[in-house]
Tab-separated table of C-alpha atoms and ligand atoms in Angstrom:
chain	number	residue	atom	x	y	z
Q	113	MET	CA	-113.199	-72.690	156.350
Q	114	VAL	CA	-116.424	-74.418	157.203
Q	115	SER	CA	-116.742	-74.686	160.937
Q	116	THR	CA	-117.861	-77.829	162.760
Q	117	THR	CA	-117.361	-76.468	166.273
Q	118	SER	CA	-120.908	-75.163	166.557
Q	119	PHE	CA	-122.433	-78.553	165.620
Q	120	LYS	CA	-124.568	-79.712	168.567
Q	121	THR	CA	-126.852	-82.728	168.748
Q	122	ALA	CA	-127.993	-83.013	172.394
Q	123	LYS	CA	-131.671	-82.304	171.686
Q	124	SER	CA	-131.791	-84.531	168.598
Q	125	GLU	CA	-130.281	-87.351	170.652
Q	126	GLU	CA	-132.777	-86.885	173.478
Q	127	ILE	CA	-135.792	-86.874	171.148
Q	128	PHE	CA	-134.550	-89.794	169.081
Q	129	SER	CA	-133.839	-91.908	172.191
Q	130	ALA	CA	-137.401	-91.300	173.366
Q	131	ALA	CA	-138.720	-92.091	169.868
Q	132	GLN	CA	-136.991	-95.479	169.896
Q	133	LYS	CA	-139.238	-96.578	172.779
Q	134	LEU	CA	-142.353	-95.391	170.982
Q	135	MET	CA	-141.941	-96.395	167.337
Q	136	PRO	CA	-140.049	-99.240	165.617
Q	137	GLY	CA	-136.468	-98.011	165.361
Q	138	GLY	CA	-137.687	-94.561	166.405
Q	139	VAL	CA	-138.944	-93.636	162.942
Q	140	SER	CA	-141.999	-93.729	160.686
Q	141	SER	CA	-139.952	-94.884	157.642
Q	142	PRO	CA	-136.722	-96.931	157.885
Q	143	VAL	CA	-134.099	-94.963	155.937
Q	144	ARG	CA	-134.600	-91.978	158.262
Q	145	ALA	CA	-132.876	-93.910	161.078
Q	146	PHE	CA	-129.378	-93.440	159.506
Q	147	LYS	CA	-128.674	-97.185	159.877
Q	148	SER	CA	-126.390	-97.325	156.854
Q	149	VAL	CA	-124.304	-94.288	157.768
Q	150	GLY	CA	-124.216	-94.826	161.527
Q	151	GLY	CA	-124.627	-92.168	164.173
Q	152	GLN	CA	-127.923	-90.677	165.226
Q	153	PRO	CA	-130.304	-88.989	162.827
Q	154	ILE	CA	-130.931	-85.307	163.370
Q	155	VAL	CA	-134.445	-84.319	164.377
Q	156	PHE	CA	-135.869	-81.568	162.195
Q	157	ASP	CA	-137.517	-78.462	163.607
Q	158	HIS	CA	-138.505	-76.564	160.468
Q	159	VAL	CA	-137.681	-76.229	156.772
Q	160	LYS	CA	-137.640	-73.319	154.320
Q	161	GLY	CA	-136.321	-72.956	150.786
Q	162	ALA	CA	-133.109	-74.963	150.411
Q	163	TYR	CA	-132.606	-75.183	154.172
Q	164	ILE	CA	-133.387	-77.313	157.201
Q	165	TRP	CA	-133.099	-76.317	160.849
Q	166	ASP	CA	-132.819	-79.057	163.458
Q	167	VAL	CA	-133.997	-78.996	167.077
Q	168	ASP	CA	-130.492	-78.007	168.276
Q	169	GLY	CA	-130.525	-74.938	166.025
Q	170	ASN	CA	-128.085	-76.259	163.386
Q	171	GLN	CA	-128.846	-75.090	159.852
Q	172	TYR	CA	-128.226	-77.318	156.826
Q	173	ILE	CA	-128.306	-77.030	153.047
Q	174	ASP	CA	-130.708	-79.807	152.116
Q	175	TYR	CA	-130.176	-82.267	149.249
Q	176	VAL	CA	-132.979	-84.650	150.210
Q	177	GLY	CA	-135.942	-82.303	149.791
Q	178	THR	CA	-138.231	-84.591	151.817
Q	179	TRP	CA	-137.232	-87.338	149.324
Q	180	GLY	CA	-138.351	-85.399	146.285
Q	181	PRO	CA	-141.480	-83.314	146.827
Q	182	ALA	CA	-139.633	-80.083	147.760
Q	183	ILE	CA	-138.493	-79.343	144.191
Q	184	CYS	CA	-139.592	-75.685	144.420
Q	185	GLY	CA	-137.877	-75.351	147.792
Q	186	HIS	CA	-139.438	-76.168	151.158
Q	187	ALA	CA	-142.533	-74.279	152.279
Q	188	HIS	CA	-142.725	-72.157	149.123
Q	189	PRO	CA	-144.767	-69.023	149.962
Q	190	THR	CA	-147.132	-69.595	146.996
Q	191	VAL	CA	-147.904	-73.140	148.128
Q	192	ILE	CA	-148.276	-72.171	151.785
Q	193	LYS	CA	-150.624	-69.261	150.982
Q	194	ALA	CA	-152.834	-71.478	148.798
Q	195	LEU	CA	-152.914	-74.115	151.540
Q	196	HIS	CA	-154.051	-71.541	154.109
Q	197	GLU	CA	-156.949	-70.609	151.836
Q	198	ALA	CA	-157.819	-74.239	151.059
Q	199	LEU	CA	-157.773	-75.087	154.760
Q	200	GLU	CA	-160.637	-72.675	155.370
Q	201	GLN	CA	-162.782	-74.727	152.974
Q	202	GLY	CA	-162.237	-77.880	155.018
Q	203	THR	CA	-159.635	-80.632	155.175
Q	204	SER	CA	-161.360	-83.553	153.461
Q	205	PHE	CA	-164.464	-83.970	151.323
Q	206	GLY	CA	-164.671	-87.654	150.395
Q	207	ALA	CA	-166.678	-86.407	147.407
Q	208	PRO	CA	-165.859	-84.940	144.001
Q	209	CYS	CA	-163.981	-81.647	144.185
Q	210	ALA	CA	-163.119	-79.260	141.322
Q	211	LEU	CA	-159.455	-79.178	142.360
Q	212	GLU	CA	-159.100	-82.797	141.236
Q	213	ASN	CA	-159.999	-81.732	137.687
Q	214	VAL	CA	-157.381	-79.004	137.774
Q	215	LEU	CA	-154.545	-81.305	138.867
Q	216	ALA	CA	-155.741	-84.112	136.580
Q	217	GLU	CA	-155.657	-81.780	133.569
Q	218	MET	CA	-152.190	-80.563	134.483
Q	219	VAL	CA	-150.915	-84.144	134.790
Q	220	ILE	CA	-152.564	-85.251	131.535
Q	221	ASP	CA	-151.170	-82.229	129.670
Q	222	ALA	CA	-147.675	-82.800	131.035
Q	223	VAL	CA	-147.096	-86.555	130.933
Q	224	PRO	CA	-147.107	-88.022	127.381
Q	225	SER	CA	-148.469	-91.474	128.332
Q	226	ILE	CA	-151.362	-90.255	130.484
Q	227	ASP	CA	-154.837	-89.822	128.942
Q	228	ILE	CA	-156.704	-90.554	132.175
Q	229	VAL	CA	-155.457	-90.438	135.756
Q	230	ARG	CA	-156.527	-91.811	139.179
Q	231	PHE	CA	-155.306	-90.078	142.347
Q	232	VAL	CA	-154.204	-92.087	145.378
Q	233	ASN	CA	-152.288	-91.167	148.555
Q	234	SER	CA	-148.746	-92.455	148.041
Q	235	GLY	CA	-146.321	-93.871	145.520
Q	236	THR	CA	-146.712	-97.299	147.094
Q	237	GLU	CA	-150.449	-97.173	146.532
Q	238	ALA	CA	-149.986	-96.029	142.926
Q	239	CYS	CA	-147.647	-98.959	142.198
Q	240	MET	CA	-149.868	-101.579	143.894
Q	241	SER	CA	-152.828	-100.320	141.916
Q	242	VAL	CA	-150.995	-100.241	138.608
Q	243	LEU	CA	-149.885	-103.831	139.153
Q	244	ARG	CA	-153.503	-104.915	139.603
Q	245	LEU	CA	-154.411	-102.980	136.484
Q	246	MET	CA	-151.628	-104.587	134.411
Q	247	ARG	CA	-152.936	-107.982	135.413
Q	248	ALA	CA	-156.595	-107.072	134.931
Q	249	PHE	CA	-156.014	-105.676	131.467
Q	250	THR	CA	-153.785	-108.463	130.111
Q	251	GLY	CA	-155.305	-111.397	132.010
Q	252	ARG	CA	-151.720	-112.446	132.849
Q	253	ASP	CA	-150.143	-112.747	136.306
Q	254	LYS	CA	-146.377	-112.437	135.909
Q	255	ILE	CA	-144.454	-109.187	135.916
Q	256	ILE	CA	-140.837	-108.229	135.352
Q	257	LYS	CA	-139.091	-105.755	137.642
Q	258	PHE	CA	-135.438	-104.790	137.835
Q	259	GLU	CA	-132.939	-105.443	140.622
Q	260	GLY	CA	-132.488	-102.321	142.713
Q	261	CYS	CA	-135.686	-100.623	141.531
Q	262	TYR	CA	-138.117	-99.697	144.288
Q	263	HIS	CA	-141.846	-99.587	143.643
Q	264	GLY	CA	-143.128	-99.060	147.170
Q	265	HIS	CA	-143.489	-101.649	149.896
Q	266	ALA	CA	-146.315	-103.826	148.555
Q	267	ASP	CA	-145.588	-107.574	148.811
Q	268	MET	CA	-145.249	-108.288	145.087
Q	269	PHE	CA	-142.523	-105.682	144.680
Q	270	LEU	CA	-140.360	-106.608	147.677
Q	271	VAL	CA	-137.905	-108.570	145.610
Q	272	LYS	CA	-134.478	-107.010	145.053
Q	273	ALA	CA	-136.078	-103.698	145.886
Q	274	GLY	CA	-133.224	-101.225	146.276
Q	275	SER	CA	-132.374	-98.537	148.785
Q	276	GLY	CA	-134.502	-98.955	151.893
Q	277	VAL	CA	-134.372	-102.715	151.800
Q	278	ALA	CA	-130.751	-102.779	150.628
Q	279	THR	CA	-129.699	-100.492	153.431
Q	280	LEU	CA	-131.100	-102.929	155.985
Q	281	GLY	CA	-129.527	-105.882	154.203
Q	282	LEU	CA	-132.895	-107.543	153.662
Q	283	PRO	CA	-133.110	-108.920	150.123
Q	284	ASP	CA	-136.728	-109.760	150.840
Q	285	SER	CA	-138.855	-109.084	153.874
Q	286	PRO	CA	-140.206	-111.658	156.306
Q	287	GLY	CA	-143.980	-111.609	156.149
Q	288	VAL	CA	-144.028	-111.602	152.370
Q	289	PRO	CA	-145.417	-115.006	151.357
Q	290	LYS	CA	-143.749	-116.859	148.529
Q	291	SER	CA	-147.098	-116.829	146.742
Q	292	ALA	CA	-146.979	-113.021	146.627
Q	293	THR	CA	-143.664	-112.851	144.798
Q	294	ASN	CA	-143.471	-116.019	142.721
Q	295	ASN	CA	-145.022	-114.121	139.825
Q	296	THR	CA	-142.382	-111.395	140.134
Q	297	LEU	CA	-139.513	-112.025	137.727
Q	298	THR	CA	-136.361	-109.904	138.030
Q	299	ALA	CA	-133.632	-108.787	135.663
Q	300	PRO	CA	-130.544	-106.609	136.106
Q	301	TYR	CA	-131.172	-102.972	135.084
Q	302	ASN	CA	-129.921	-102.063	131.596
Q	303	ASP	CA	-129.963	-105.756	130.597
Q	304	LEU	CA	-132.297	-106.289	127.624
Q	305	GLU	CA	-131.024	-109.817	126.963
Q	306	THR	CA	-132.314	-111.094	130.309
Q	307	VAL	CA	-135.668	-109.457	129.651
Q	308	LYS	CA	-135.890	-111.176	126.262
Q	309	LYS	CA	-134.986	-114.485	127.884
Q	310	LEU	CA	-137.696	-114.084	130.539
Q	311	PHE	CA	-140.297	-113.396	127.850
Q	312	ALA	CA	-139.141	-116.438	125.882
Q	313	GLU	CA	-139.326	-118.659	128.978
Q	314	ASN	CA	-142.771	-117.412	130.004
Q	315	PRO	CA	-144.781	-117.147	126.783
Q	316	ASP	CA	-148.099	-115.276	127.086
Q	317	GLN	CA	-147.728	-115.118	130.872
Q	318	ILE	CA	-146.074	-111.741	131.441
Q	319	ALA	CA	-148.485	-108.864	132.047
Q	320	GLY	CA	-145.807	-106.222	131.794
Q	321	VAL	CA	-142.502	-104.671	132.736
Q	322	ILE	CA	-142.218	-102.012	135.446
Q	323	LEU	CA	-139.130	-99.885	136.029
Q	324	GLU	CA	-137.716	-96.599	137.225
Q	325	PRO	CA	-136.838	-94.968	133.858
Q	326	VAL	CA	-133.955	-93.285	135.685
Q	327	VAL	CA	-133.107	-95.160	138.875
Q	328	GLY	CA	-132.957	-93.299	142.168
Q	329	ASN	CA	-133.270	-96.242	144.524
Q	330	SER	CA	-129.897	-97.912	143.847
Q	331	GLY	CA	-128.279	-94.523	143.975
Q	332	PHE	CA	-128.471	-92.542	140.731
Q	333	VAL	CA	-128.336	-94.885	137.701
Q	334	THR	CA	-129.250	-93.827	134.172
Q	335	PRO	CA	-130.702	-95.948	131.363
Q	336	GLU	CA	-128.125	-96.808	128.695
Q	337	ALA	CA	-128.839	-95.745	125.114
Q	338	GLY	CA	-131.478	-98.051	123.644
Q	339	PHE	CA	-132.590	-99.634	126.948
Q	340	LEU	CA	-135.944	-97.854	127.282
Q	341	GLU	CA	-136.575	-98.135	123.521
Q	342	GLY	CA	-135.730	-101.846	123.685
Q	343	LEU	CA	-138.205	-102.444	126.505
Q	344	ARG	CA	-140.854	-100.582	124.522
Q	345	GLU	CA	-140.281	-102.905	121.563
Q	346	ILE	CA	-140.103	-106.158	123.512
Q	347	THR	CA	-143.261	-105.480	125.511
Q	348	ARG	CA	-145.178	-104.504	122.371
Q	349	GLU	CA	-144.013	-107.658	120.581
Q	350	HIS	CA	-145.303	-109.839	123.424
Q	351	GLY	CA	-148.613	-108.086	124.052
Q	352	ALA	CA	-147.348	-106.945	127.458
Q	353	LEU	CA	-147.529	-103.492	129.033
Q	354	LEU	CA	-144.678	-101.123	129.781
Q	355	ILE	CA	-144.955	-99.209	133.045
Q	356	PHE	CA	-142.723	-96.322	134.029
Q	357	ASP	CA	-142.641	-95.789	137.771
Q	358	GLU	CA	-142.085	-92.031	137.734
Q	359	VAL	CA	-142.866	-91.533	141.419
Q	360	MET	CA	-139.370	-90.071	141.764
Q	361	THR	CA	-138.630	-88.848	138.225
Q	362	GLY	CA	-142.049	-87.359	137.408
Q	363	PHE	CA	-141.846	-83.545	137.171
Q	364	ARG	CA	-138.181	-83.836	138.257
Q	365	ILE	CA	-136.247	-85.180	135.262
Q	366	SER	CA	-138.334	-82.787	133.189
Q	367	TYR	CA	-141.884	-81.405	133.437
Q	368	GLY	CA	-143.162	-84.438	131.505
Q	369	GLY	CA	-140.886	-86.824	133.413
Q	370	ALA	CA	-138.289	-89.244	132.110
Q	371	GLN	CA	-140.671	-90.349	129.340
Q	372	GLU	CA	-140.616	-86.858	127.889
Q	373	LYS	CA	-136.841	-86.505	128.378
Q	374	PHE	CA	-136.043	-89.820	126.654
Q	375	GLY	CA	-138.912	-89.795	124.153
Q	376	VAL	CA	-140.200	-93.254	125.090
Q	377	THR	CA	-143.897	-93.502	125.944
Q	378	PRO	CA	-144.998	-96.309	128.283
Q	379	ASP	CA	-148.567	-97.643	128.501
Q	380	LEU	CA	-149.002	-96.695	132.144
Q	381	THR	CA	-147.205	-94.376	134.551
Q	382	THR	CA	-147.119	-94.015	138.317
Q	383	LEU	CA	-146.509	-90.673	140.003
Q	384	GLY	CA	-146.034	-89.423	143.563
Q	385	LYS	CA	-143.651	-87.185	145.501
Q	386	VAL	CA	-143.530	-83.935	143.419
Q	387	ILE	CA	-147.216	-84.008	142.372
Q	388	GLY	CA	-148.228	-83.704	146.031
Q	389	GLY	CA	-145.993	-80.687	146.653
Q	390	GLY	CA	-145.216	-82.052	150.138
Q	391	LEU	CA	-148.649	-83.483	150.900
Q	392	PRO	CA	-149.593	-87.140	150.393
Q	393	VAL	CA	-150.493	-87.680	146.734
Q	394	GLY	CA	-149.801	-90.520	144.349
Q	395	ALA	CA	-151.333	-91.193	140.955
Q	396	TYR	CA	-151.431	-93.724	138.177
Q	397	GLY	CA	-152.569	-93.143	134.660
Q	398	GLY	CA	-152.113	-94.032	131.049
Q	399	ARG	CA	-153.898	-95.128	127.906
Q	400	ALA	CA	-157.635	-94.513	128.009
Q	401	ASP	CA	-158.515	-98.085	127.005
Q	402	ILE	CA	-156.496	-99.463	129.931
Q	403	MET	CA	-157.610	-96.862	132.478
Q	404	SER	CA	-161.274	-97.497	131.608
Q	405	MET	CA	-160.864	-100.830	133.437
Q	406	VAL	CA	-160.616	-98.943	136.746
Q	407	ALA	CA	-163.746	-98.822	138.957
Q	408	PRO	CA	-166.298	-97.370	138.681
Q	409	ALA	CA	-165.663	-96.979	134.909
Q	410	GLY	CA	-164.711	-100.657	134.805
Q	411	PRO	CA	-164.391	-103.786	136.956
Q	412	MET	CA	-160.927	-103.349	138.520
Q	413	TYR	CA	-161.504	-102.257	142.096
Q	414	GLN	CA	-159.395	-99.572	143.718
Q	415	ALA	CA	-160.548	-96.885	146.162
Q	416	GLY	CA	-159.407	-94.401	148.834
Q	417	THR	CA	-161.122	-92.426	151.607
Q	418	LEU	CA	-158.674	-89.516	151.413
Q	419	SER	CA	-157.837	-89.773	147.698
Q	420	GLY	CA	-158.132	-86.477	145.814
Q	421	ASN	CA	-157.993	-84.643	149.134
Q	422	PRO	CA	-158.444	-80.863	148.587
Q	423	LEU	CA	-155.341	-79.846	150.551
Q	424	ALA	CA	-153.138	-82.346	148.747
Q	425	MET	CA	-154.588	-81.310	145.364
Q	426	THR	CA	-153.918	-77.647	146.197
Q	427	ALA	CA	-150.264	-78.251	147.089
Q	428	GLY	CA	-149.827	-80.291	143.901
Q	429	ILE	CA	-151.460	-77.685	141.657
Q	430	LYS	CA	-149.383	-74.805	143.060
Q	431	THR	CA	-146.169	-76.814	142.818
Q	432	LEU	CA	-146.789	-77.704	139.172
Q	433	GLU	CA	-147.725	-74.089	138.401
Q	434	LEU	CA	-144.328	-73.001	139.734
Q	435	LEU	CA	-142.545	-75.739	137.801
Q	436	ARG	CA	-144.132	-75.036	134.438
Q	437	LYS	CA	-142.801	-71.473	134.309
Q	438	PRO	CA	-140.221	-71.013	131.546
Q	439	GLY	CA	-136.623	-71.717	132.463
Q	440	THR	CA	-137.200	-73.777	135.617
Q	441	TYR	CA	-135.712	-77.026	134.330
Q	442	GLU	CA	-132.773	-75.202	132.740
Q	443	GLN	CA	-132.120	-73.651	136.153
Q	444	LEU	CA	-132.413	-77.021	137.935
Q	445	ASP	CA	-130.143	-78.646	135.384
Q	446	ARG	CA	-127.503	-75.935	135.636
Q	447	ILE	CA	-127.335	-75.817	139.429
Q	448	THR	CA	-127.334	-79.612	139.764
Q	449	LYS	CA	-124.639	-80.077	137.140
Q	450	LYS	CA	-122.497	-77.491	138.894
Q	451	LEU	CA	-122.879	-79.464	142.141
Q	452	SER	CA	-122.353	-82.878	140.577
Q	453	ASP	CA	-119.331	-81.871	138.450
Q	454	GLY	CA	-117.872	-80.055	141.459
Q	455	LEU	CA	-118.267	-83.052	143.774
Q	456	LEU	CA	-116.641	-85.432	141.302
Q	457	LYS	CA	-113.788	-82.960	140.796
Q	458	VAL	CA	-113.012	-82.381	144.484
Q	459	ALA	CA	-113.308	-86.127	145.192
Q	460	LYS	CA	-110.863	-86.996	142.424
Q	461	GLU	CA	-108.480	-84.237	143.512
Q	462	ALA	CA	-108.526	-85.751	146.998
Q	463	GLY	CA	-107.504	-89.098	145.479
Q	464	HIS	CA	-110.830	-90.956	145.612
Q	465	GLU	CA	-112.196	-93.209	142.903
Q	466	VAL	CA	-115.685	-91.919	142.164
Q	467	THR	CA	-118.298	-92.023	139.462
Q	468	GLY	CA	-121.583	-90.153	139.143
Q	469	GLY	CA	-123.614	-87.576	137.332
Q	470	SER	CA	-126.898	-85.692	137.193
Q	471	ILE	CA	-129.973	-85.120	135.092
Q	472	SER	CA	-132.082	-82.087	135.835
Q	473	ALA	CA	-132.688	-81.964	139.618
Q	474	MET	CA	-131.384	-85.459	140.410
Q	475	PHE	CA	-127.757	-86.474	141.056
Q	476	GLY	CA	-125.535	-89.116	142.576
Q	477	MET	CA	-121.957	-90.081	143.325
Q	478	PHE	CA	-120.587	-93.552	144.083
Q	479	PHE	CA	-117.226	-94.265	145.737
Q	480	THR	CA	-116.102	-96.811	143.168
Q	481	GLY	CA	-113.670	-96.990	140.273
Q	482	GLN	CA	-116.098	-98.858	138.045
Q	483	GLU	CA	-118.995	-97.546	135.975
Q	484	VAL	CA	-122.416	-98.082	137.515
Q	485	HIS	CA	-125.112	-99.428	135.193
Q	486	ASN	CA	-127.088	-101.500	137.674
Q	487	TYR	CA	-127.555	-102.400	141.309
Q	488	ASN	CA	-124.720	-104.929	141.329
Q	489	ASP	CA	-122.291	-102.260	140.101
Q	490	ALA	CA	-123.667	-99.845	142.715
Q	491	LYS	CA	-122.788	-102.338	145.434
Q	492	SER	CA	-119.094	-101.979	144.538
Q	493	SER	CA	-119.228	-98.529	146.151
Q	494	ASP	CA	-117.239	-98.123	149.389
Q	495	MET	CA	-120.076	-97.852	151.941
Q	496	LYS	CA	-117.772	-97.145	154.878
Q	497	LYS	CA	-116.242	-94.238	153.019
Q	498	PHE	CA	-119.700	-92.964	152.104
Q	499	ALA	CA	-120.673	-93.111	155.792
Q	500	ARG	CA	-117.645	-90.990	156.768
Q	501	PHE	CA	-118.377	-88.566	153.933
Q	502	HIS	CA	-122.013	-88.298	155.024
Q	503	ARG	CA	-121.094	-87.611	158.663
Q	504	GLY	CA	-118.452	-85.049	157.743
Q	505	MET	CA	-120.898	-83.200	155.523
Q	506	LEU	CA	-123.623	-83.305	158.185
Q	507	GLU	CA	-121.255	-81.765	160.736
Q	508	ARG	CA	-120.544	-78.981	158.237
Q	509	GLY	CA	-124.196	-78.180	157.617
Q	510	ILE	CA	-124.820	-80.223	154.479
Q	511	TYR	CA	-127.689	-82.703	154.613
Q	512	LEU	CA	-127.260	-85.602	152.167
Q	513	ALA	CA	-129.471	-88.684	151.914
Q	514	PRO	CA	-128.273	-91.085	154.625
Q	515	SER	CA	-127.605	-93.977	152.230
Q	516	GLN	CA	-125.314	-94.584	149.271
Q	517	PHE	CA	-128.304	-96.160	147.519
Q	518	GLU	CA	-130.336	-92.941	147.337
Q	519	ALA	CA	-130.207	-90.254	144.676
Q	520	GLY	CA	-129.636	-86.634	145.689
Q	521	PHE	CA	-132.141	-83.888	144.952
Q	522	THR	CA	-131.818	-80.173	144.333
Q	523	SER	CA	-134.529	-77.525	144.107
Q	524	LEU	CA	-135.315	-74.165	142.584
Q	525	ALA	CA	-134.330	-72.638	145.932
Q	526	HIS	CA	-130.694	-73.792	145.773
Q	527	THR	CA	-128.377	-70.895	144.872
Q	528	ASP	CA	-124.868	-70.762	143.429
Q	529	GLU	CA	-123.714	-69.724	146.884
Q	530	ASP	CA	-125.273	-72.872	148.394
Q	531	ILE	CA	-123.434	-75.013	145.854
Q	532	ASP	CA	-120.139	-73.200	146.515
Q	533	LYS	CA	-120.531	-73.764	150.263
Q	534	THR	CA	-121.354	-77.423	149.669
Q	535	LEU	CA	-118.282	-77.917	147.495
Q	536	ALA	CA	-116.049	-76.171	150.050
Q	537	ALA	CA	-117.342	-78.524	152.745
Q	538	ALA	CA	-116.916	-81.535	150.459
Q	539	LYS	CA	-113.325	-80.538	149.741
Q	540	GLU	CA	-112.522	-80.514	153.458
Q	541	VAL	CA	-114.293	-83.772	154.192
Q	542	LEU	CA	-112.937	-85.620	151.176
Q	543	SER	CA	-109.342	-84.694	151.980
Q	544	ALA	CA	-109.827	-85.896	155.560
Q	545	ILE	CA	-111.402	-89.320	154.911
R	205	PLP	C1	-140.655	-93.256	146.708
R	205	PLP	C2	-140.944	-94.197	145.638
R	205	PLP	C3	-142.067	-95.057	145.682
R	205	PLP	C4	-142.941	-95.151	146.889
R	205	PLP	O1	-143.617	-93.963	147.168
R	205	PLP	P1	-144.180	-93.695	148.658
R	205	PLP	O2	-144.917	-92.405	148.503
R	205	PLP	O3	-142.970	-93.627	149.537
R	205	PLP	O4	-145.049	-94.836	148.999
R	205	PLP	C5	-142.327	-95.833	144.579
R	205	PLP	N1	-141.551	-95.794	143.493
R	205	PLP	C6	-140.466	-94.994	143.415
R	205	PLP	C7	-139.660	-94.981	142.167
R	205	PLP	C8	-140.111	-94.193	144.488
R	205	PLP	O5	-139.015	-93.430	144.420
């Protein structure tokens, strides 16, 4: 039996109430507020390996991993030790630093599409910059994105943008002028026909297509056979660029990202999350002829005071060193599949209609009887049931992403015992809801 009697939240509640008077909604990023699952968020105290401890002393097995970066487990001793040493050298240079070369080489070696890379501070920044680059290189203004894909919170991308926005029920955001999004065309994910139609209707006007090669921001949604290949062909035919936003999938789906896993090479790629190893790093990179447009090599302006920061580079380098050891992705795949298969099994045994799956260290489960190939399908999931599932798991020491529209993440620190405990808790919760 998994006990819920020791679950206490008094301190979390006190801190979160105070936070609500100090910050919008009490948080620094919306999904943390638990709006879509109800109840109060827990306030974290510290993290280690596969675990979180909250301010009331509850311990959880964590399947959020700070939204992706903690793929080696939280506060990995190798990363922490290297950070201590780097700290002694200073926190920010604002000048060239040899560590940038090290991480750049690792990224270029790993990711098939990347010949040259620019570091920035977040995934949002990487996506905004890549959009400017697409337009600069092609001399065209329009872009195609997919419903339910999230590419950060820049104006041009806040159209049908998935999880965070979906959770709040805001299809768009106030404050985004029409002029910022009227060059953003959208298509349902996995729908090549609509993409072809958009290209036909907008001849020589589309700079490129950007997508999550495996979606994590409408829940976990995989590309159907031929979808990525089809986009590669269509964009090439029309002189447009193909951009994989691998902020979530980079170094998670495999060491070389989804592009390596699926064997489709885009022109440009954005990265974030894992490459910062828990510190703020984003990156964009790709073909040398395109990247040579970026200032100061070329005319497309993009800059950053803290970009290439030595601490962030250090955490990224150490994280990738841990990940490139033999067997890591086999381990991630095995443990995640065990979890995902187990969850689907206990849910079905308890009489629920569910669908889901996993690739490497990314998984998801929807409470719906239909297959999920896009955001519209994902919305058929029973959100109220997900909310009860989430709460029940939280009370039993299992921390899942507080939204049905988020993918789950595992790490190298998750053990078979952690998975067994999680499945035991899920069995209890799923028979009770
Ligand atoms: C998280 C995410 C972003 C935004 O990254 P931030 O670091 O949160 O700005 C962009 N694209 C994808 C696919 C993401 O998952």
